PDB file of C-alpha atoms in Angstrom:
ATOM      1  CA  MET A   1     120.817 -13.631  38.565  1.00 89.00           C
ATOM      2  CA  ILE A   2     117.611 -11.759  38.126  1.00 97.00           C
ATOM      3  CA  THR A   3     119.323  -8.920  35.541  1.00 95.00           C
ATOM      4  CA  LEU A   4     117.478  -5.048  35.275  1.00 96.00           C
ATOM      5  CA  TYR A   5     118.401  -3.226  32.905  1.00 92.00           C
ATOM      6  CA  GLY A   6     117.202   0.301  33.859  1.00 93.00           C
ATOM      7  CA  SER A   7     118.312   3.877  34.242  1.00 93.00           C
ATOM      8  CA  PRO A   8     119.226   5.852  37.191  1.00 93.00           C
ATOM      9  CA  LEU A   9     116.828   8.817  36.248  1.00 94.00           C
ATOM     10  CA  SER A  10     114.185   6.526  35.284  1.00 95.00           C
ATOM     11  CA  GLY A  11     110.961   6.214  37.878  1.00 97.00           C
ATOM     12  CA  ASN A  12     109.648   2.932  36.728  1.00 96.00           C
ATOM     13  CA  THR A  13     113.109   1.162  37.118  1.00 96.00           C
ATOM     14  CA  HIS A  14     113.287   2.339  40.623  1.00 98.00           C
ATOM     15  CA  LYS A  15     110.482   0.821  41.590  1.00 98.00           C
ATOM     16  CA  VAL A  16     111.205  -2.812  40.666  1.00 98.00           C
ATOM     17  CA  ARG A  17     114.624  -2.112  42.217  1.00 98.00           C
ATOM     18  CA  MET A  18     112.917  -1.047  45.418  1.00 98.00           C
ATOM     19  CA  ALA A  19     110.485  -4.553  45.443  1.00 98.00           C
ATOM     20  CA  LEU A  20     114.045  -5.869  44.974  1.00 98.00           C
ATOM     21  CA  ALA A  21     115.732  -4.152  47.460  1.00 98.00           C
ATOM     22  CA  PHE A  22     112.676  -4.315  50.500  1.00 98.00           C
ATOM     23  CA  LEU A  23     112.027  -8.179  48.747  1.00 98.00           C
ATOM     24  CA  GLY A  24     115.640  -8.679  50.012  1.00 98.00           C
ATOM     25  CA  LEU A  25     117.011 -10.344  46.352  1.00 98.00           C
ATOM     26  CA  PRO A  26     119.879  -9.204  44.789  1.00 97.00           C
ATOM     27  CA  TRP A  27     120.486  -7.796  41.781  1.00 97.00           C
ATOM     28  CA  ASP A  28     122.733  -7.117  38.705  1.00 95.00           C
ATOM     29  CA  GLU A  29     121.688  -3.942  37.284  1.00 94.00           C
ATOM     30  CA  ARG A  30     122.652  -3.251  33.563  1.00 92.00           C
ATOM     31  CA  LEU A  31     122.442   0.620  32.816  1.00 88.00           C
ATOM     32  CA  THR A  32     120.518   1.025  29.480  1.00 85.00           C
ATOM     33  CA  ASP A  33     120.107   4.318  28.019  1.00 79.00           C
ATOM     34  CA  ALA A  34     118.528   5.386  24.807  1.00 79.00           C
ATOM     35  CA  ALA A  35     121.298   4.250  22.781  1.00 75.00           C
ATOM     36  CA  ALA A  36     121.286   0.669  23.771  1.00 77.00           C
ATOM     37  CA  ARG A  37     117.607   1.011  23.859  1.00 80.00           C
ATOM     38  CA  GLN A  38     118.584   0.812  19.629  1.00 81.00           C
ATOM     39  CA  SER A  39     120.158  -1.810  19.621  1.00 82.00           C
ATOM     40  CA  ASP A  40     119.117  -4.921  17.951  1.00 75.00           C
ATOM     41  CA  ALA A  41     120.553  -6.679  20.813  1.00 80.00           C
ATOM     42  CA  PHE A  42     117.840  -4.760  23.166  1.00 80.00           C
ATOM     43  CA  ALA A  43     115.266  -5.188  21.175  1.00 80.00           C
ATOM     44  CA  ALA A  44     115.596  -9.563  20.481  1.00 81.00           C
ATOM     45  CA  LEU A  45     115.453  -8.998  24.669  1.00 82.00           C
ATOM     46  CA  THR A  46     111.931  -6.880  24.466  1.00 83.00           C
ATOM     47  CA  PRO A  47     110.062  -5.817  20.572  1.00 79.00           C
ATOM     48  CA  MET A  48     109.552  -2.787  22.999  1.00 78.00           C
ATOM     49  CA  ARG A  49     112.923  -1.918  23.956  1.00 81.00           C
ATOM     50  CA  GLN A  50     111.769   0.183  26.395  1.00 86.00           C
ATOM     51  CA  ILE A  51     112.743  -0.314  30.042  1.00 91.00           C
ATOM     52  CA  PRO A  52     112.844  -1.668  32.636  1.00 95.00           C
ATOM     53  CA  LEU A  53     113.159  -4.694  31.264  1.00 93.00           C
ATOM     54  CA  PHE A  54     113.403  -7.699  33.473  1.00 97.00           C
ATOM     55  CA  VAL A  55     114.901 -10.972  33.381  1.00 95.00           C
ATOM     56  CA  ASP A  56     115.012 -14.372  36.018  1.00 94.00           C
ATOM     57  CA  GLY A  57     116.032 -17.621  34.876  1.00 90.00           C
ATOM     58  CA  GLY A  58     114.011 -18.348  32.143  1.00 90.00           C
ATOM     59  CA  LEU A  59     111.545 -15.274  32.200  1.00 95.00           C
ATOM     60  CA  THR A  60     111.356 -11.260  30.580  1.00 94.00           C
ATOM     61  CA  LEU A  61     108.794  -9.878  32.013  1.00 95.00           C
ATOM     62  CA  ARG A  62     108.865  -5.609  30.496  1.00 93.00           C
ATOM     63  CA  ASP A  63     106.447  -3.302  32.294  1.00 95.00           C
ATOM     64  CA  SER A  64     107.211  -2.044  35.848  1.00 97.00           C
ATOM     65  CA  GLN A  65     103.722  -3.123  36.529  1.00 97.00           C
ATOM     66  CA  SER A  66     103.497  -6.245  36.018  1.00 97.00           C
ATOM     67  CA  ILE A  67     107.084  -7.243  36.713  1.00 98.00           C
ATOM     68  CA  LEU A  68     105.790  -5.649  40.461  1.00 98.00           C
ATOM     69  CA  ALA A  69     102.961  -8.393  40.400  1.00 98.00           C
ATOM     70  CA  TYR A  70     105.213 -11.093  38.977  1.00 98.00           C
ATOM     71  CA  LEU A  71     107.497 -10.245  42.403  1.00 98.00           C
ATOM     72  CA  ALA A  72     104.511  -9.998  44.679  1.00 98.00           C
ATOM     73  CA  ALA A  73     102.871 -13.348  43.621  1.00 98.00           C
ATOM     74  CA  ARG A  74     105.572 -14.961  44.179  1.00 97.00           C
ATOM     75  CA  HIS A  75     107.835 -13.091  47.175  1.00 97.00           C
ATOM     76  CA  ARG A  76     104.945 -11.565  48.671  1.00 97.00           C
ATOM     77  CA  PRO A  77     101.165 -13.032  47.665  1.00 98.00           C
ATOM     78  CA  GLY A  78      98.980 -11.408  49.360  1.00 97.00           C
ATOM     79  CA  GLU A  79     101.489  -8.750  51.768  1.00 97.00           C
ATOM     80  CA  TRP A  80     101.781  -7.048  48.261  1.00 98.00           C
ATOM     81  CA  ASP A  81      98.769  -8.137  45.829  1.00 98.00           C
ATOM     82  CA  GLY A  82      95.735  -8.031  48.962  1.00 97.00           C
ATOM     83  CA  GLN A  83      94.818 -10.283  51.112  1.00 96.00           C
ATOM     84  CA  ASN A  84      90.835 -10.353  50.530  1.00 97.00           C
ATOM     85  CA  PRO A  85      89.484  -8.946  46.997  1.00 97.00           C
ATOM     86  CA  GLU A  86      88.554  -5.519  48.555  1.00 97.00           C
ATOM     87  CA  GLU A  87      92.683  -5.091  48.362  1.00 97.00           C
ATOM     88  CA  ARG A  88      92.942  -6.362  45.225  1.00 97.00           C
ATOM     89  CA  GLY A  89      90.773  -4.450  43.476  1.00 98.00           C
ATOM     90  CA  ALA A  90      91.895  -1.143  45.917  1.00 98.00           C
ATOM     91  CA  ILE A  91      95.596  -2.299  44.150  1.00 98.00           C
ATOM     92  CA  ALA A  92      94.943  -2.918  40.904  1.00 98.00           C
ATOM     93  CA  LEU A  93      93.695   0.812  41.327  1.00 98.00           C
ATOM     94  CA  TRP A  94      96.589   2.252  41.883  1.00 98.00           C
ATOM     95  CA  LEU A  95      98.451   0.406  39.737  1.00 98.00           C
ATOM     96  CA  SER A  96      95.678   1.908  36.660  1.00 98.00           C
ATOM     97  CA  HIS A  97      96.270   5.552  37.843  1.00 98.00           C
ATOM     98  CA  ALA A  98     100.387   5.318  38.210  1.00 98.00           C
ATOM     99  CA  ALA A  99     100.162   3.657  34.963  1.00 97.00           C
ATOM    100  CA  ASN A 100      97.850   6.773  33.399  1.00 97.00           C
ATOM    101  CA  GLU A 101      97.056   9.797  35.327  1.00 98.00           C
ATOM    102  CA  ILE A 102     100.615   9.593  37.186  1.00 98.00           C
ATOM    103  CA  ALA A 103     102.446   8.607  33.500  1.00 97.00           C
ATOM    104  CA  ASN A 104     100.697  11.306  31.747  1.00 97.00           C
ATOM    105  CA  GLY A 105     100.851  13.700  34.891  1.00 98.00           C
ATOM    106  CA  PRO A 106     103.556  14.304  36.976  1.00 97.00           C
ATOM    107  CA  ALA A 107     105.723  11.675  35.020  1.00 97.00           C
ATOM    108  CA  ALA A 108     105.032  14.049  31.797  1.00 97.00           C
ATOM    109  CA  LEU A 109     105.956  17.212  33.308  1.00 96.00           C
ATOM    110  CA  ARG A 110     108.998  16.036  34.066  1.00 96.00           C
ATOM    111  CA  LEU A 111     110.061  14.805  30.308  1.00 95.00           C
ATOM    112  CA  ALA A 112     109.564  18.091  29.531  1.00 95.00           C
ATOM    113  CA  ARG A 113     110.870  20.193  32.084  1.00 93.00           C
ATOM    114  CA  ARG A 114     113.699  18.153  33.449  1.00 91.00           C
ATOM    115  CA  PHE A 115     114.232  16.788  29.985  1.00 91.00           C
ATOM    116  CA  GLY A 116     113.279  18.788  27.286  1.00 89.00           C
ATOM    117  CA  MET A 117     111.867  15.902  25.234  1.00 87.00           C
ATOM    118  CA  ALA A 118     108.868  17.274  23.228  1.00 91.00           C
ATOM    119  CA  ILE A 119     105.680  17.109  25.714  1.00 92.00           C
ATOM    120  CA  PRO A 120     102.436  18.319  25.617  1.00 93.00           C
ATOM    121  CA  GLU A 121     102.598  20.477  28.679  1.00 95.00           C
ATOM    122  CA  ASP A 122      98.957  21.769  29.205  1.00 95.00           C
ATOM    123  CA  HIS A 123      97.386  18.369  28.719  1.00 96.00           C
ATOM    124  CA  ALA A 124      99.876  16.952  31.488  1.00 97.00           C
ATOM    125  CA  ALA A 125      99.410  19.627  33.719  1.00 97.00           C
ATOM    126  CA  ALA A 126      95.752  19.333  33.127  1.00 97.00           C
ATOM    127  CA  VAL A 127      96.441  15.321  34.109  1.00 98.00           C
ATOM    128  CA  ALA A 128      98.428  15.987  37.156  1.00 98.00           C
ATOM    129  CA  ALA A 129      96.133  19.182  38.140  1.00 97.00           C
ATOM    130  CA  ARG A 130      92.716  16.567  38.287  1.00 98.00           C
ATOM    131  CA  PHE A 131      94.823  13.929  40.055  1.00 98.00           C
ATOM    132  CA  LEU A 132      97.029  14.863  43.046  1.00 98.00           C
ATOM    133  CA  PRO A 133      93.797  16.533  44.833  1.00 98.00           C
ATOM    134  CA  VAL A 134      92.191  13.133  44.895  1.00 98.00           C
ATOM    135  CA  ILE A 135      95.608  10.986  45.423  1.00 98.00           C
ATOM    136  CA  GLU A 136      95.982  13.480  48.082  1.00 98.00           C
ATOM    137  CA  ALA A 137      92.521  13.059  49.813  1.00 98.00           C
ATOM    138  CA  HIS A 138      93.099   9.566  50.029  1.00 98.00           C
ATOM    139  CA  LEU A 139      96.228   9.055  51.810  1.00 98.00           C
ATOM    140  CA  GLU A 140      95.418  12.307  54.030  1.00 98.00           C
ATOM    141  CA  ARG A 141      92.891   9.230  55.936  1.00 96.00           C
ATOM    142  CA  ARG A 142      95.815   6.912  55.815  1.00 97.00           C
ATOM    143  CA  ASP A 143     100.112   5.815  55.503  1.00 98.00           C
ATOM    144  CA  TRP A 144      99.524   4.275  52.821  1.00 98.00           C
ATOM    145  CA  LEU A 145      97.273   2.950  49.765  1.00 98.00           C
ATOM    146  CA  ALA A 146      96.041   0.153  49.880  1.00 97.00           C
ATOM    147  CA  GLY A 147      95.568  -1.749  53.556  1.00 92.00           C
ATOM    148  CA  ASP A 148      96.889  -0.896  56.086  1.00 95.00           C
ATOM    149  CA  ARG A 149     101.295  -1.532  54.897  1.00 97.00           C
ATOM    150  CA  LEU A 150     103.236  -1.281  51.777  1.00 98.00           C
ATOM    151  CA  THR A 151     102.107  -3.178  49.009  1.00 98.00           C
ATOM    152  CA  ILE A 152     102.591  -2.819  44.879  1.00 98.00           C
ATOM    153  CA  ALA A 153     100.505  -0.102  45.456  1.00 98.00           C
ATOM    154  CA  ASP A 154     102.657   2.362  47.005  1.00 98.00           C
ATOM    155  CA  LEU A 155     106.121   0.145  45.265  1.00 98.00           C
ATOM    156  CA  ALA A 156     104.015   1.490  41.904  1.00 98.00           C
ATOM    157  CA  ALA A 157     102.746   5.325  42.568  1.00 98.00           C
ATOM    158  CA  SER A 158     105.303   6.521  44.239  1.00 98.00           C
ATOM    159  CA  PRO A 159     108.345   7.676  42.031  1.00 98.00           C
ATOM    160  CA  TYR A 160     107.261  10.030  40.708  1.00 98.00           C
ATOM    161  CA  LEU A 161     105.786  11.730  43.208  1.00 98.00           C
ATOM    162  CA  ALA A 162     108.492  11.804  45.124  1.00 98.00           C
ATOM    163  CA  LEU A 163     109.882  13.067  42.187  1.00 97.00           C
ATOM    164  CA  MET A 164     107.609  15.536  41.127  1.00 96.00           C
ATOM    165  CA  GLU A 165     109.463  19.208  42.164  1.00 96.00           C
ATOM    166  CA  ASP A 166     111.143  17.873  38.852  1.00 96.00           C
ATOM    167  CA  ALA A 167     108.319  18.539  37.081  1.00 95.00           C
ATOM    168  CA  GLY A 168     107.848  21.978  38.697  1.00 95.00           C
ATOM    169  CA  ILE A 169     105.292  20.981  41.213  1.00 96.00           C
ATOM    170  CA  GLY A 170     106.526  21.779  44.673  1.00 95.00           C
ATOM    171  CA  LEU A 171     106.318  18.995  46.901  1.00 94.00           C
ATOM    172  CA  ALA A 172     105.231  21.379  49.948  1.00 93.00           C
ATOM    173  CA  ASP A 173     101.452  21.947  48.640  1.00 96.00           C
ATOM    174  CA  TRP A 174     101.289  18.745  48.651  1.00 98.00           C
ATOM    175  CA  PRO A 175     101.735  18.153  52.677  1.00 98.00           C
ATOM    176  CA  ALA A 176      99.553  14.123  51.983  1.00 98.00           C
ATOM    177  CA  ILE A 177     101.312  12.694  49.613  1.00 98.00           C
ATOM    178  CA  HIS A 178     104.654  14.352  50.561  1.00 98.00           C
ATOM    179  CA  GLY A 179     104.333  12.353  54.297  1.00 97.00           C
ATOM    180  CA  TRP A 180     103.917   9.290  52.801  1.00 98.00           C
ATOM    181  CA  THR A 181     106.806   9.311  50.114  1.00 98.00           C
ATOM    182  CA  ARG A 182     108.826  10.042  53.106  1.00 97.00           C
ATOM    183  CA  ARG A 183     107.331   7.184  55.048  1.00 97.00           C
ATOM    184  CA  ILE A 184     108.539   4.874  51.798  1.00 98.00           C
ATOM    185  CA  ALA A 185     112.115   5.906  51.231  1.00 98.00           C
ATOM    186  CA  ALA A 186     112.328   5.497  55.720  1.00 97.00           C
ATOM    187  CA  LEU A 187     112.438   1.919  55.245  1.00 97.00           C
ATOM    188  CA  PRO A 188     115.042  -0.518  55.880  1.00 96.00           C
ATOM    189  CA  ALA A 189     116.847  -1.418  52.605  1.00 97.00           C
ATOM    190  CA  PHE A 190     115.037   1.314  50.320  1.00 98.00           C
ATOM    191  CA  PRO A 191     117.705   2.806  47.516  1.00 97.00           C
ATOM    192  CA  ASP A 192     118.525   5.484  46.812  1.00 95.00           C
ATOM    193  CA  MET A 193     118.008   7.907  42.961  1.00 96.00           C
ATOM    194  CA  PRO A 194     118.627  11.489  42.266  1.00 95.00           C
ATOM    195  CA  GLY A 195     115.978  13.132  43.348  1.00 95.00           C
ATOM    196  CA  TRP A 196     115.144  10.685  46.237  1.00 97.00           C
ATOM    197  CA  PRO A 197     117.757   9.691  48.680  1.00 96.00           C
ATOM    198  CA  ALA A 198     116.444   7.245  51.606  1.00 95.00           C
ATOM    199  CA  GLU A 199     115.343   9.882  54.175  1.00 89.00           C
ATOM    200  CA  GLY A 200     117.608  11.351  56.614  1.00 74.00           C
ATOM    201  CA  ALA A 201     120.727  10.706  54.005  1.00 58.00           C
ATOM    202  CA  ASN A 202     120.188  14.143  53.255  1.00 47.00           C
TER     203      ASN A 202
END
């Protein structure tokens, strides 16, 4: 049985949750709040004390992008991680954006504005303002970030953009991004998360 350590409000956890649900893989999810992450038991699993943490038999992986890459290679090779060098390069680009511009822009603003964390809001807002027009223009021309289907690029990039209103960014101002997150939420087996329900559930 796969074990996923995470939080219902974590977009990074939800990336992995979506992948497992779309793959039809059962998993045991263990709520891991900030206090639990400081425990010696959790540190023994991952010295970074971060979620999500993924355990599959003898394999332990941290970082949502690395977990997505593993699941794609194991269960959807080619389909989810690229059928040719061009697609693989494009997917790698969006994984990088997820870990950099999205994490340091909309995701950081969400931490500050919804959860009151001490984040430099001006910097996060500037990163978001620089990046959002790039992905909006990209999605105006296509349904998915890379190729003609869902890939781990979409799974990695979508949660914190679907939750942008928590960061004080109106989704209605970004119709292509909004349409893309709704397409993902309309896929069979999409798992709800607070602020991003399955399409048709609200």
